PDB file of C-alpha atoms in Angstrom:
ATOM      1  CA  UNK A  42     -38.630-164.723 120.049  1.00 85.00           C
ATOM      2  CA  UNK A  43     -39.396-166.407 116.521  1.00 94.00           C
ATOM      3  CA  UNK A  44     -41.254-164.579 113.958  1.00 98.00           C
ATOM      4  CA  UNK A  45     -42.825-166.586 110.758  1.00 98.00           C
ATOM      5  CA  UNK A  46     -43.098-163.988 107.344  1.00 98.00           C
ATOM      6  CA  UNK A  47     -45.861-166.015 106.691  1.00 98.00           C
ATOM      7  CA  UNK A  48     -46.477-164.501 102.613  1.00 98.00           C
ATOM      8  CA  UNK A  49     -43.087-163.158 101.311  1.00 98.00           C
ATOM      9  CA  UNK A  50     -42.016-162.918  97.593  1.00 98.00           C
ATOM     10  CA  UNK A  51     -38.331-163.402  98.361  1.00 97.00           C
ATOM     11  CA  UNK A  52     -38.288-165.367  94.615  1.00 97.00           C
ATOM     12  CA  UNK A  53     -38.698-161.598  92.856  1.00 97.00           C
ATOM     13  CA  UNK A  54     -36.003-160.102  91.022  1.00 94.00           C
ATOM     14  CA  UNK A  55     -35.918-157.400  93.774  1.00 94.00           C
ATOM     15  CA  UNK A  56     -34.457-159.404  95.625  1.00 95.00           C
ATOM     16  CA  UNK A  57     -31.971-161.884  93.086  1.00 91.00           C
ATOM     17  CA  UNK A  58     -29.096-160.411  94.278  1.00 91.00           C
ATOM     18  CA  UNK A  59     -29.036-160.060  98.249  1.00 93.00           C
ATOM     19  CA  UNK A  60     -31.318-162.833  98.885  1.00 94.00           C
ATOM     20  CA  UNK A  61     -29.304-164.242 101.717  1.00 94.00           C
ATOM     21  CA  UNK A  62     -28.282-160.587 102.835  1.00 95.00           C
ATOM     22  CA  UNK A  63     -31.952-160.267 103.509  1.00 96.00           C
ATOM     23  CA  UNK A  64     -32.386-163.672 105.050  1.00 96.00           C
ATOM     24  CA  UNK A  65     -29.581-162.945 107.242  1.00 96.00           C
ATOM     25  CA  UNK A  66     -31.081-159.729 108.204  1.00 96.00           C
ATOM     26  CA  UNK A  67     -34.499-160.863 108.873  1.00 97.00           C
ATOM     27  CA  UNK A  68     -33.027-163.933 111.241  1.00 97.00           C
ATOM     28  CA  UNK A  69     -31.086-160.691 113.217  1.00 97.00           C
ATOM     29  CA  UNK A  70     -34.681-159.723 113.591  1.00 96.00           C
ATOM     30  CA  UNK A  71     -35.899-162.758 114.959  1.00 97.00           C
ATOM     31  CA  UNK A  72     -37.507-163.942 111.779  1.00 98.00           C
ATOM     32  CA  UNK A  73     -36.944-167.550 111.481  1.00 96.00           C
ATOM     33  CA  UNK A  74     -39.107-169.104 108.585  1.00 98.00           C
ATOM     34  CA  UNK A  75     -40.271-167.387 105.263  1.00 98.00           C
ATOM     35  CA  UNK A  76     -42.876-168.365 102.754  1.00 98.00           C
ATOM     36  CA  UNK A  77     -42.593-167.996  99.249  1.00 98.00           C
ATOM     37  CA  UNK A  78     -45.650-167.988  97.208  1.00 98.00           C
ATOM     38  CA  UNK A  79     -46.088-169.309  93.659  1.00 98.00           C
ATOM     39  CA  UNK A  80     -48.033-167.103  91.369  1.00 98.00           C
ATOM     40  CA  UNK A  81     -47.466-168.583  87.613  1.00 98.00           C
ATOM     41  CA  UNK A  82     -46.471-171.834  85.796  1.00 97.00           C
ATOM     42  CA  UNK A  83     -43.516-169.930  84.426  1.00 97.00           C
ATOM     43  CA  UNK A  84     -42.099-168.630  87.782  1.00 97.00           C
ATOM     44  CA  UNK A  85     -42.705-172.290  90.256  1.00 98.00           C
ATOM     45  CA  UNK A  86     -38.778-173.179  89.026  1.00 97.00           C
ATOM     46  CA  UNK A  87     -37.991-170.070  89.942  1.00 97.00           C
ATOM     47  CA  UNK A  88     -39.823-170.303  93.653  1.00 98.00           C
ATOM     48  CA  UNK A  89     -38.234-173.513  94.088  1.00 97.00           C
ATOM     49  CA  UNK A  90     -34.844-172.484  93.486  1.00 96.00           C
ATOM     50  CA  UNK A  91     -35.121-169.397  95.392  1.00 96.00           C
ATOM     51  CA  UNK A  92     -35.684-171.722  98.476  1.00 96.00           C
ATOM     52  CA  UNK A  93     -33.281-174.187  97.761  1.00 95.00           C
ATOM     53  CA  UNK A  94     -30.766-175.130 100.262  1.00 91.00           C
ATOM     54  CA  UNK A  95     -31.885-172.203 102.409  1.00 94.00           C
ATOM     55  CA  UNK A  96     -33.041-172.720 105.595  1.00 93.00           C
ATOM     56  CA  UNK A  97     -36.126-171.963 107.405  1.00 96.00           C
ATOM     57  CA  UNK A  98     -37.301-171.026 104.005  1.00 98.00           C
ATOM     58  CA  UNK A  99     -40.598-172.592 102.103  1.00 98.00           C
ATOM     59  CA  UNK A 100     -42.702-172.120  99.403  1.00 98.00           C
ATOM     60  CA  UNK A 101     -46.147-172.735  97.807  1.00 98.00           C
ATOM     61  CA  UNK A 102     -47.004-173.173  94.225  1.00 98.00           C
ATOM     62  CA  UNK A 103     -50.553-171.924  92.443  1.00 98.00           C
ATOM     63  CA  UNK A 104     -51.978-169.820  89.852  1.00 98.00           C
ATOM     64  CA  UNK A 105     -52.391-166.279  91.234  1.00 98.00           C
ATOM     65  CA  UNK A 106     -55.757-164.818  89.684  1.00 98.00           C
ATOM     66  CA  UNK A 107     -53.603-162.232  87.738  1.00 98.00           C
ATOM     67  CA  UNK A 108     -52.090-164.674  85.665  1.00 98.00           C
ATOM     68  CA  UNK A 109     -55.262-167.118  85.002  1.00 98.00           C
ATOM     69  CA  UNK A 110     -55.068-165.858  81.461  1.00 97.00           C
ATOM     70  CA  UNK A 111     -51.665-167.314  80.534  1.00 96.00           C
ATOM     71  CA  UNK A 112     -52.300-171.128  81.718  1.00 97.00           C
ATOM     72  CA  UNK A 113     -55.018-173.694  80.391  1.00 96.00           C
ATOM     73  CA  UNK A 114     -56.095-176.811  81.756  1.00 95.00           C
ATOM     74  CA  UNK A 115     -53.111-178.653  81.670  1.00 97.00           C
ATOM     75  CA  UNK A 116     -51.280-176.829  84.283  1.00 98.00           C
ATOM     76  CA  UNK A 117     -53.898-177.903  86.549  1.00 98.00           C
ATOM     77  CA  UNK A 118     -52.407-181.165  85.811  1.00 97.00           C
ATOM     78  CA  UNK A 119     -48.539-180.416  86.264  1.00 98.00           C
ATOM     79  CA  UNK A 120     -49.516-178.796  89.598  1.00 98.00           C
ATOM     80  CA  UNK A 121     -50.786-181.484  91.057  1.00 98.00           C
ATOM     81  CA  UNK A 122     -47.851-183.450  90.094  1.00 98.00           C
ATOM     82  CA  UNK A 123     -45.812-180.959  91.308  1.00 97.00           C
ATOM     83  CA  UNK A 124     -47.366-180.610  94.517  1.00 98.00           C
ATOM     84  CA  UNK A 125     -47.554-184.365  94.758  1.00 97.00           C
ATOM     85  CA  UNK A 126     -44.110-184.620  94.495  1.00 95.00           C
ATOM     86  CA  UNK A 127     -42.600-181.686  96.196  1.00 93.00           C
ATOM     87  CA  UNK A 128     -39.979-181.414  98.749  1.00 94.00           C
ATOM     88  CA  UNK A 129     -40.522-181.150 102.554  1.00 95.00           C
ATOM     89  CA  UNK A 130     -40.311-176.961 101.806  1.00 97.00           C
ATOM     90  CA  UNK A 131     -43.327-176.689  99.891  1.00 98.00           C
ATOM     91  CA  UNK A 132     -46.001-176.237 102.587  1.00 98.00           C
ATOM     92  CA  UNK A 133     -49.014-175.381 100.600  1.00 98.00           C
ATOM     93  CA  UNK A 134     -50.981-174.256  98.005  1.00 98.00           C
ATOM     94  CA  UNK A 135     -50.721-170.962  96.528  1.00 92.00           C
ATOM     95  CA  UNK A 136     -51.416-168.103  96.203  1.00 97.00           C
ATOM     96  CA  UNK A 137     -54.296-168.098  94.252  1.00 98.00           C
ATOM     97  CA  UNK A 138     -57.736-166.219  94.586  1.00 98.00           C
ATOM     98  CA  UNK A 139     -60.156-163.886  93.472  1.00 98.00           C
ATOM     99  CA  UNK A 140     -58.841-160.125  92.676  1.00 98.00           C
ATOM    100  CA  UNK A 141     -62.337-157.178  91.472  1.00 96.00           C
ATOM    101  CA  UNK A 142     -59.422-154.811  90.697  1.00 95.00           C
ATOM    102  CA  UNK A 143     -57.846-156.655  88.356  1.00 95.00           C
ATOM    103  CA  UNK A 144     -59.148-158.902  85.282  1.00 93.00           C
ATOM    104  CA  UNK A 145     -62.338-160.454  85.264  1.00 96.00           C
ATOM    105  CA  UNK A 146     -64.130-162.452  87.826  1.00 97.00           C
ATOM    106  CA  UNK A 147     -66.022-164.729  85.882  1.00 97.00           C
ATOM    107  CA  UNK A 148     -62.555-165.731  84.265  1.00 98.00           C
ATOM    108  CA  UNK A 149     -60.786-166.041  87.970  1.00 98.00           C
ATOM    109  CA  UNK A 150     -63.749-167.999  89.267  1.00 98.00           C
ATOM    110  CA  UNK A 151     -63.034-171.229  87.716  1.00 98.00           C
ATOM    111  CA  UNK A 152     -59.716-171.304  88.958  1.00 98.00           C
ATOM    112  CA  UNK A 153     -60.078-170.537  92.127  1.00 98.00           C
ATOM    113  CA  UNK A 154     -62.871-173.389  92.760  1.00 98.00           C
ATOM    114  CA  UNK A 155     -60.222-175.943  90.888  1.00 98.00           C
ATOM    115  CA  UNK A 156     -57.360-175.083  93.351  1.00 98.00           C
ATOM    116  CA  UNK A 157     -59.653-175.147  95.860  1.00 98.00           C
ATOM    117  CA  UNK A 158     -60.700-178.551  94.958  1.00 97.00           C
ATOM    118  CA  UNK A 159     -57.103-179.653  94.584  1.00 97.00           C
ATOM    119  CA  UNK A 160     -55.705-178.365  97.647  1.00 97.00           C
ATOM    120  CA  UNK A 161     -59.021-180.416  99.579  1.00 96.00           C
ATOM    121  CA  UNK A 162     -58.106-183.218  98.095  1.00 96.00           C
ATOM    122  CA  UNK A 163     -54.117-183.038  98.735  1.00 96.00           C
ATOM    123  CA  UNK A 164     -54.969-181.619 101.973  1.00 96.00           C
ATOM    124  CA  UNK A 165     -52.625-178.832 101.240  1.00 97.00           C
ATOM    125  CA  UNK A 166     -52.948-175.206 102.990  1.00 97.00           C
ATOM    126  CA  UNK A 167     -54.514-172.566 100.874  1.00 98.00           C
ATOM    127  CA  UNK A 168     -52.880-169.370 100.103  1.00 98.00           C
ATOM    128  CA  UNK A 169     -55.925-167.642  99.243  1.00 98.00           C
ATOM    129  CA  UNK A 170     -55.615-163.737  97.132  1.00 98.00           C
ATOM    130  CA  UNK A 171     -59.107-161.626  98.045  1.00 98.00           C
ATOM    131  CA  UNK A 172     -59.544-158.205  96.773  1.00 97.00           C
ATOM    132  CA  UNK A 173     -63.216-156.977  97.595  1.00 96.00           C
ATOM    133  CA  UNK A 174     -63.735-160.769  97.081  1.00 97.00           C
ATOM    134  CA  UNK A 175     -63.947-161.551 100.804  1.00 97.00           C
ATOM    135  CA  UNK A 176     -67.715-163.104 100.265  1.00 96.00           C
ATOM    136  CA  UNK A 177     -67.169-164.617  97.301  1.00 97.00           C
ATOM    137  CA  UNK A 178     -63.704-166.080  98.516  1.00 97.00           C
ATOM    138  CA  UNK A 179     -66.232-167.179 101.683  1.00 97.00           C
ATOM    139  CA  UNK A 180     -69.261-168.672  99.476  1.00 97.00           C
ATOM    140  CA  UNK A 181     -66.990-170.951  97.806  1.00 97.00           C
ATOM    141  CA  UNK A 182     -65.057-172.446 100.618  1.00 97.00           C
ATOM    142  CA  UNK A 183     -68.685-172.682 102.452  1.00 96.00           C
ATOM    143  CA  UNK A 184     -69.990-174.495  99.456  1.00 95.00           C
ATOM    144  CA  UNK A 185     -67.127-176.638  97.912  1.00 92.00           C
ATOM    145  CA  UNK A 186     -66.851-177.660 102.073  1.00 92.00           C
ATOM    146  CA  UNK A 187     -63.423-176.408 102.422  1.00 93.00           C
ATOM    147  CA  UNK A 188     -62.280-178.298 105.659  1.00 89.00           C
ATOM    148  CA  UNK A 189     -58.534-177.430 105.348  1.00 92.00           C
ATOM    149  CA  UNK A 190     -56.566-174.718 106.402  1.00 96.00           C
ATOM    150  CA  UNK A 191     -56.227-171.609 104.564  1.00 98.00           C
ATOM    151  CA  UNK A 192     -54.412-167.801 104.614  1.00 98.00           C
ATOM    152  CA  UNK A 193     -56.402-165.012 103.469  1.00 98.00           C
ATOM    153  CA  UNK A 194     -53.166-163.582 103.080  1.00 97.00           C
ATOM    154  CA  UNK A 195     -52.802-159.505 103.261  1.00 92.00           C
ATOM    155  CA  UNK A 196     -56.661-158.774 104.244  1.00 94.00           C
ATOM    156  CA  UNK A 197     -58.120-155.468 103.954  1.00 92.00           C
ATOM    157  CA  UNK A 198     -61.606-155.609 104.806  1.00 90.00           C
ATOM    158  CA  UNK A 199     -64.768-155.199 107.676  1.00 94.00           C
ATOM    159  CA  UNK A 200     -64.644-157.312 111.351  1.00 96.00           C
ATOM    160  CA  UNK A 201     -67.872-159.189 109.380  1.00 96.00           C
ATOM    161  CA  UNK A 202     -66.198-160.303 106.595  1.00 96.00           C
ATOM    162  CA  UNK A 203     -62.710-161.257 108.538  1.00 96.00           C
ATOM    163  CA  UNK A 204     -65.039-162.986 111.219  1.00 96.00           C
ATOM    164  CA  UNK A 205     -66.884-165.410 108.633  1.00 96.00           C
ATOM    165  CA  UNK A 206     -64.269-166.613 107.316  1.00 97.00           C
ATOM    166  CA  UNK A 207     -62.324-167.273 110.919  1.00 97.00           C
ATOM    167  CA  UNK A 208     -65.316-169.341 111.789  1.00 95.00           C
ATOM    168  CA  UNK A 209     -64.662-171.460 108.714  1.00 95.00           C
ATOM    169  CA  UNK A 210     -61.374-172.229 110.248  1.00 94.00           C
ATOM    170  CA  UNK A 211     -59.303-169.720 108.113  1.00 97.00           C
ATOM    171  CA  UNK A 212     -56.039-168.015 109.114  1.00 98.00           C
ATOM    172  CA  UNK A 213     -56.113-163.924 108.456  1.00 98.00           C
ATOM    173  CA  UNK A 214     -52.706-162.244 107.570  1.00 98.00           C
ATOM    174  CA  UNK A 215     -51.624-159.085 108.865  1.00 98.00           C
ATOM    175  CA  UNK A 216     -49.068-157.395 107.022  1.00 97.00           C
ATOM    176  CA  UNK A 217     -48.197-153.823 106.701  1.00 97.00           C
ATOM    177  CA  UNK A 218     -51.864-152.126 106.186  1.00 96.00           C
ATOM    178  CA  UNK A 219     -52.583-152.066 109.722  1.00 97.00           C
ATOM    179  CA  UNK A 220     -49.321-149.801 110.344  1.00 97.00           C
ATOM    180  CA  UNK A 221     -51.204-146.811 108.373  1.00 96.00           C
ATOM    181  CA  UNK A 222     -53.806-144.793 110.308  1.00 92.00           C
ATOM    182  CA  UNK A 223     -55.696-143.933 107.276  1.00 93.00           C
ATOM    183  CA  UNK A 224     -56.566-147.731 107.247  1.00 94.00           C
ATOM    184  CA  UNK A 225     -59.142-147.645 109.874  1.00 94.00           C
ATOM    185  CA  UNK A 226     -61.287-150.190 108.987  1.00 93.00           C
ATOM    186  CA  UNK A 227     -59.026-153.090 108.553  1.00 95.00           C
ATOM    187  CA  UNK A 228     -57.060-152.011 111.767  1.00 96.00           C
ATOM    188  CA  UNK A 229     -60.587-151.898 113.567  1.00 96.00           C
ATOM    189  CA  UNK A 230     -61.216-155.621 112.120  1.00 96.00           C
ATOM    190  CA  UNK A 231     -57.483-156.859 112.818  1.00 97.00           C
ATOM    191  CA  UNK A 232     -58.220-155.452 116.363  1.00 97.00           C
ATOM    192  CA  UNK A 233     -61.469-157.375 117.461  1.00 97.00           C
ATOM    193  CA  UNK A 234     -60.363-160.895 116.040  1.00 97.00           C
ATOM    194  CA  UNK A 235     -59.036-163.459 118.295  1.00 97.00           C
ATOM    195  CA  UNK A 236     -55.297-163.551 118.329  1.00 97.00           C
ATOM    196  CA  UNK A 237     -54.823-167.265 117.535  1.00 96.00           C
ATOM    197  CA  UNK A 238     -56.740-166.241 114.188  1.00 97.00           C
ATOM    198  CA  UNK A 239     -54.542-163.823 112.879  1.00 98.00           C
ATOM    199  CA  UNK A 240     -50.622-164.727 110.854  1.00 98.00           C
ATOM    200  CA  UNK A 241     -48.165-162.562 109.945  1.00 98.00           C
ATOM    201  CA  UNK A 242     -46.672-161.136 106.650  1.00 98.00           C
ATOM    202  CA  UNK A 243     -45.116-158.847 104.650  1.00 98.00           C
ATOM    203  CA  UNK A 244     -46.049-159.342 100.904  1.00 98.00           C
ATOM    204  CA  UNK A 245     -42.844-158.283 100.637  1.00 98.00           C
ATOM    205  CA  UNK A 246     -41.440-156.598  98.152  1.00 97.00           C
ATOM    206  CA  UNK A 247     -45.266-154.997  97.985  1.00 96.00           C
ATOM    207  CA  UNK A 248     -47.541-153.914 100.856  1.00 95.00           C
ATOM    208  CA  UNK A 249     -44.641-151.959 103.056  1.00 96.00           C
ATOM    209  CA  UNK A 250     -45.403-150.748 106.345  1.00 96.00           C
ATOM    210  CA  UNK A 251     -45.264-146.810 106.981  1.00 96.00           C
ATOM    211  CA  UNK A 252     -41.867-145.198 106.934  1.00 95.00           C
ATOM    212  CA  UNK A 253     -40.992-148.035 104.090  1.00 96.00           C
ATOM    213  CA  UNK A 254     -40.833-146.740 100.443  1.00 96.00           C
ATOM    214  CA  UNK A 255     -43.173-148.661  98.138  1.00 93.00           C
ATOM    215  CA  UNK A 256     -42.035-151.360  96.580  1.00 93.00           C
ATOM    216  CA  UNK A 257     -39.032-151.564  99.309  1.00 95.00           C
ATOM    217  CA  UNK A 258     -40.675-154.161 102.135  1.00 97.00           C
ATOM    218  CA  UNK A 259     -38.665-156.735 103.154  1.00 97.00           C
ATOM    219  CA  UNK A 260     -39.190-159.563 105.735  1.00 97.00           C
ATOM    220  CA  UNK A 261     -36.396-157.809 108.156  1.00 97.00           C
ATOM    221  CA  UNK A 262     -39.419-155.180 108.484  1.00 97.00           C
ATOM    222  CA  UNK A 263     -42.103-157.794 110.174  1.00 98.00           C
ATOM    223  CA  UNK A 264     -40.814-156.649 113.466  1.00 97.00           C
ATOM    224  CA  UNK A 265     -42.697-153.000 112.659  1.00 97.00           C
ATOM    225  CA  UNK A 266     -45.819-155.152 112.050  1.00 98.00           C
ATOM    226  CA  UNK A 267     -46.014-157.069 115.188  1.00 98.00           C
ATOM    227  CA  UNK A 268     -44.979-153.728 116.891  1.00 97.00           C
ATOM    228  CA  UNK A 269     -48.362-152.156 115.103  1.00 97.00           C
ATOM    229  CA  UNK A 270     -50.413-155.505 116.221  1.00 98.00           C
ATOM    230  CA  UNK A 271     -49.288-154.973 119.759  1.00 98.00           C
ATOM    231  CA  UNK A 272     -50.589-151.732 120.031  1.00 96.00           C
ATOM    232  CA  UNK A 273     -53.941-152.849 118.374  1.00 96.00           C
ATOM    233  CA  UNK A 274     -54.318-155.457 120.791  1.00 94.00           C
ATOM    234  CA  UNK A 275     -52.803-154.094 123.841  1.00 91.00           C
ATOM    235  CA  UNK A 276     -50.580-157.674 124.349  1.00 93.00           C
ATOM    236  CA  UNK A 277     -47.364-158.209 125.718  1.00 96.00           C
ATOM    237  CA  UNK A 278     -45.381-158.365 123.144  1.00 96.00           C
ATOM    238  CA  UNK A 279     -43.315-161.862 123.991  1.00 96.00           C
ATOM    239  CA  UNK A 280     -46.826-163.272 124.574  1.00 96.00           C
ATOM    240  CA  UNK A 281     -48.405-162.236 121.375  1.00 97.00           C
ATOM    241  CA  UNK A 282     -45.162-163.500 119.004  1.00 97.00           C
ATOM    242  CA  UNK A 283     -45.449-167.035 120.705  1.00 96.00           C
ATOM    243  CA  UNK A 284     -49.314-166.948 119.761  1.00 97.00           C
ATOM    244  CA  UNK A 285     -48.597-165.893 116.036  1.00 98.00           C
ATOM    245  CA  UNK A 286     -45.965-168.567 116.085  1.00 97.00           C
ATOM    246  CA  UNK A 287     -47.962-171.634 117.094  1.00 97.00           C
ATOM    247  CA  UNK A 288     -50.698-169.964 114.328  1.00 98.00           C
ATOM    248  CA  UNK A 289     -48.012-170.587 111.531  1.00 98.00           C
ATOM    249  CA  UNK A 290     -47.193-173.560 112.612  1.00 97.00           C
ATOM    250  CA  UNK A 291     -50.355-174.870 112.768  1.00 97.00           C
ATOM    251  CA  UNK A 292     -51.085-173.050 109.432  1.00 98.00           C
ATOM    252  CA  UNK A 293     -48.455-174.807 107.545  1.00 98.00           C
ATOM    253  CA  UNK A 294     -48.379-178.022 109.184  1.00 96.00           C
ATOM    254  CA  UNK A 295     -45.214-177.482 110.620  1.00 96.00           C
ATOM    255  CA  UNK A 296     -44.093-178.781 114.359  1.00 93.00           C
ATOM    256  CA  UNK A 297     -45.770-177.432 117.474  1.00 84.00           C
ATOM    257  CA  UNK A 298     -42.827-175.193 119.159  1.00 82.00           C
ATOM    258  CA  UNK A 299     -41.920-176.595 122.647  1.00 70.00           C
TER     259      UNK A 299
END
């Protein structure tokens, strides 16, 4: 059984010192590839280096909505040289977004349509932040024609809104929400999609499943996740990981497993 951690910030400082401890963990798990999302200008040497040399691990660069406030046109620019240029483990585009929690929209919203843009026209996957932004994050792809793929990556949010934006081709993650009861509406959603819709994550070191300290996840926990999914779906469990698998792959652009 292979397992993809589809959205993991292995780059972090919590994890600087036992990255390969962790890697070597996860693989004991059956975890076989990692993604590393970029989130700032300042930290895309830092994603890069993190995956370096390591196998079955990749990365995306962006501009995480978060952060818009620190870059200006120019890094526009320098990511799409970047992303031009990149090694065969950058897969994508990413993470960037829309976030109602934190900052402003109308300052997020230019960004977001720009890497949007960018990623159509490098036809690079889309890592895509939403935070009650589900139908705005929809509206835009809809408009700007978005014919790429793309990961709303950790969603937390109705069966409508996950099902609109599956029928625009995008990929939902399913990280360590749907392991809490309490979160009844996103397991309900996560529940009624089709399974070759649906990636997993971990957000790690963020979003931990129950039992998991905050701010303690790790990709040697996505086991507990597909565990959670299982239930929800009522799958063997063999079946269900090859489905997930082929998802990622097809996701990232990687090769079809035989």
């Amino acid at each position: 059984m292979e397992l993809t951690d589809a959205h993991c910030h292995l780059d972090f400082p919590e994890f600087a010192d036992r990255r390969e401890q962790v890697l070597a963990g996860a693989a004991a798990a059956g975890v076989s590839r990692v993604v590393i999302p970029g989130v700032r200008r300042r930290h895309w040497d830092r994603v890069v280096s993190a995956a370096a040399g390591m196998s079955g691990v990749y990365y995306c660069l962006g501009i995480h909505p978060w952060y818009v406030g620190e870059h200006d046109e120019s890094d526009l620019t320098l990511l799409e040289r970047r992303l031009t240029g990149a090694d065969e483990q950058c897969v994508g585009l990413g993470e960037c977004g829309l976030d109602r929690l934190r900052g402003e929209l109308a300052d997020q919203l230019p960004w977001f349509e720009a890497q949007v843009e960018l990623a159509g026209r490098l036809m690079r996957p889309l890592v895509i932040h939403s935070v009650r932004t589900h139908d705005e994050i929809h509206r835009i792809l809809k408009a700007r024609g978005f014919a790429g793929r793309a990961l709303i990556h950790g969603f937390s949010g109705s069966y409508e809104q996950a099902r609109k934006l599956v029928d625009l081709g995008c990929y939902i993650g399913v990280g360590g929400v749907i392991t809490h009861d309490r979160a009844k509406k996103t397991r309900n959603a996560i529940a009624r999609l089709p399974v070759d819709a649906l990636v997993l994550e971990t957000d790690a070191p963020d979003m931990a499943p129950a039992g998991v300290a905050k701010g303690c996840n790790s990709p040697e926990y996505l086991p507990m996740i597909l565990d959670a999914l299982v239930a929800l779906k009522a799958v063997q469990r063999e079946e269900l990981a090859g489905q997930l698998l082929r998802n990622s792959c097809r996701l990232y652009g990687w090769p079809a497993p035989v």
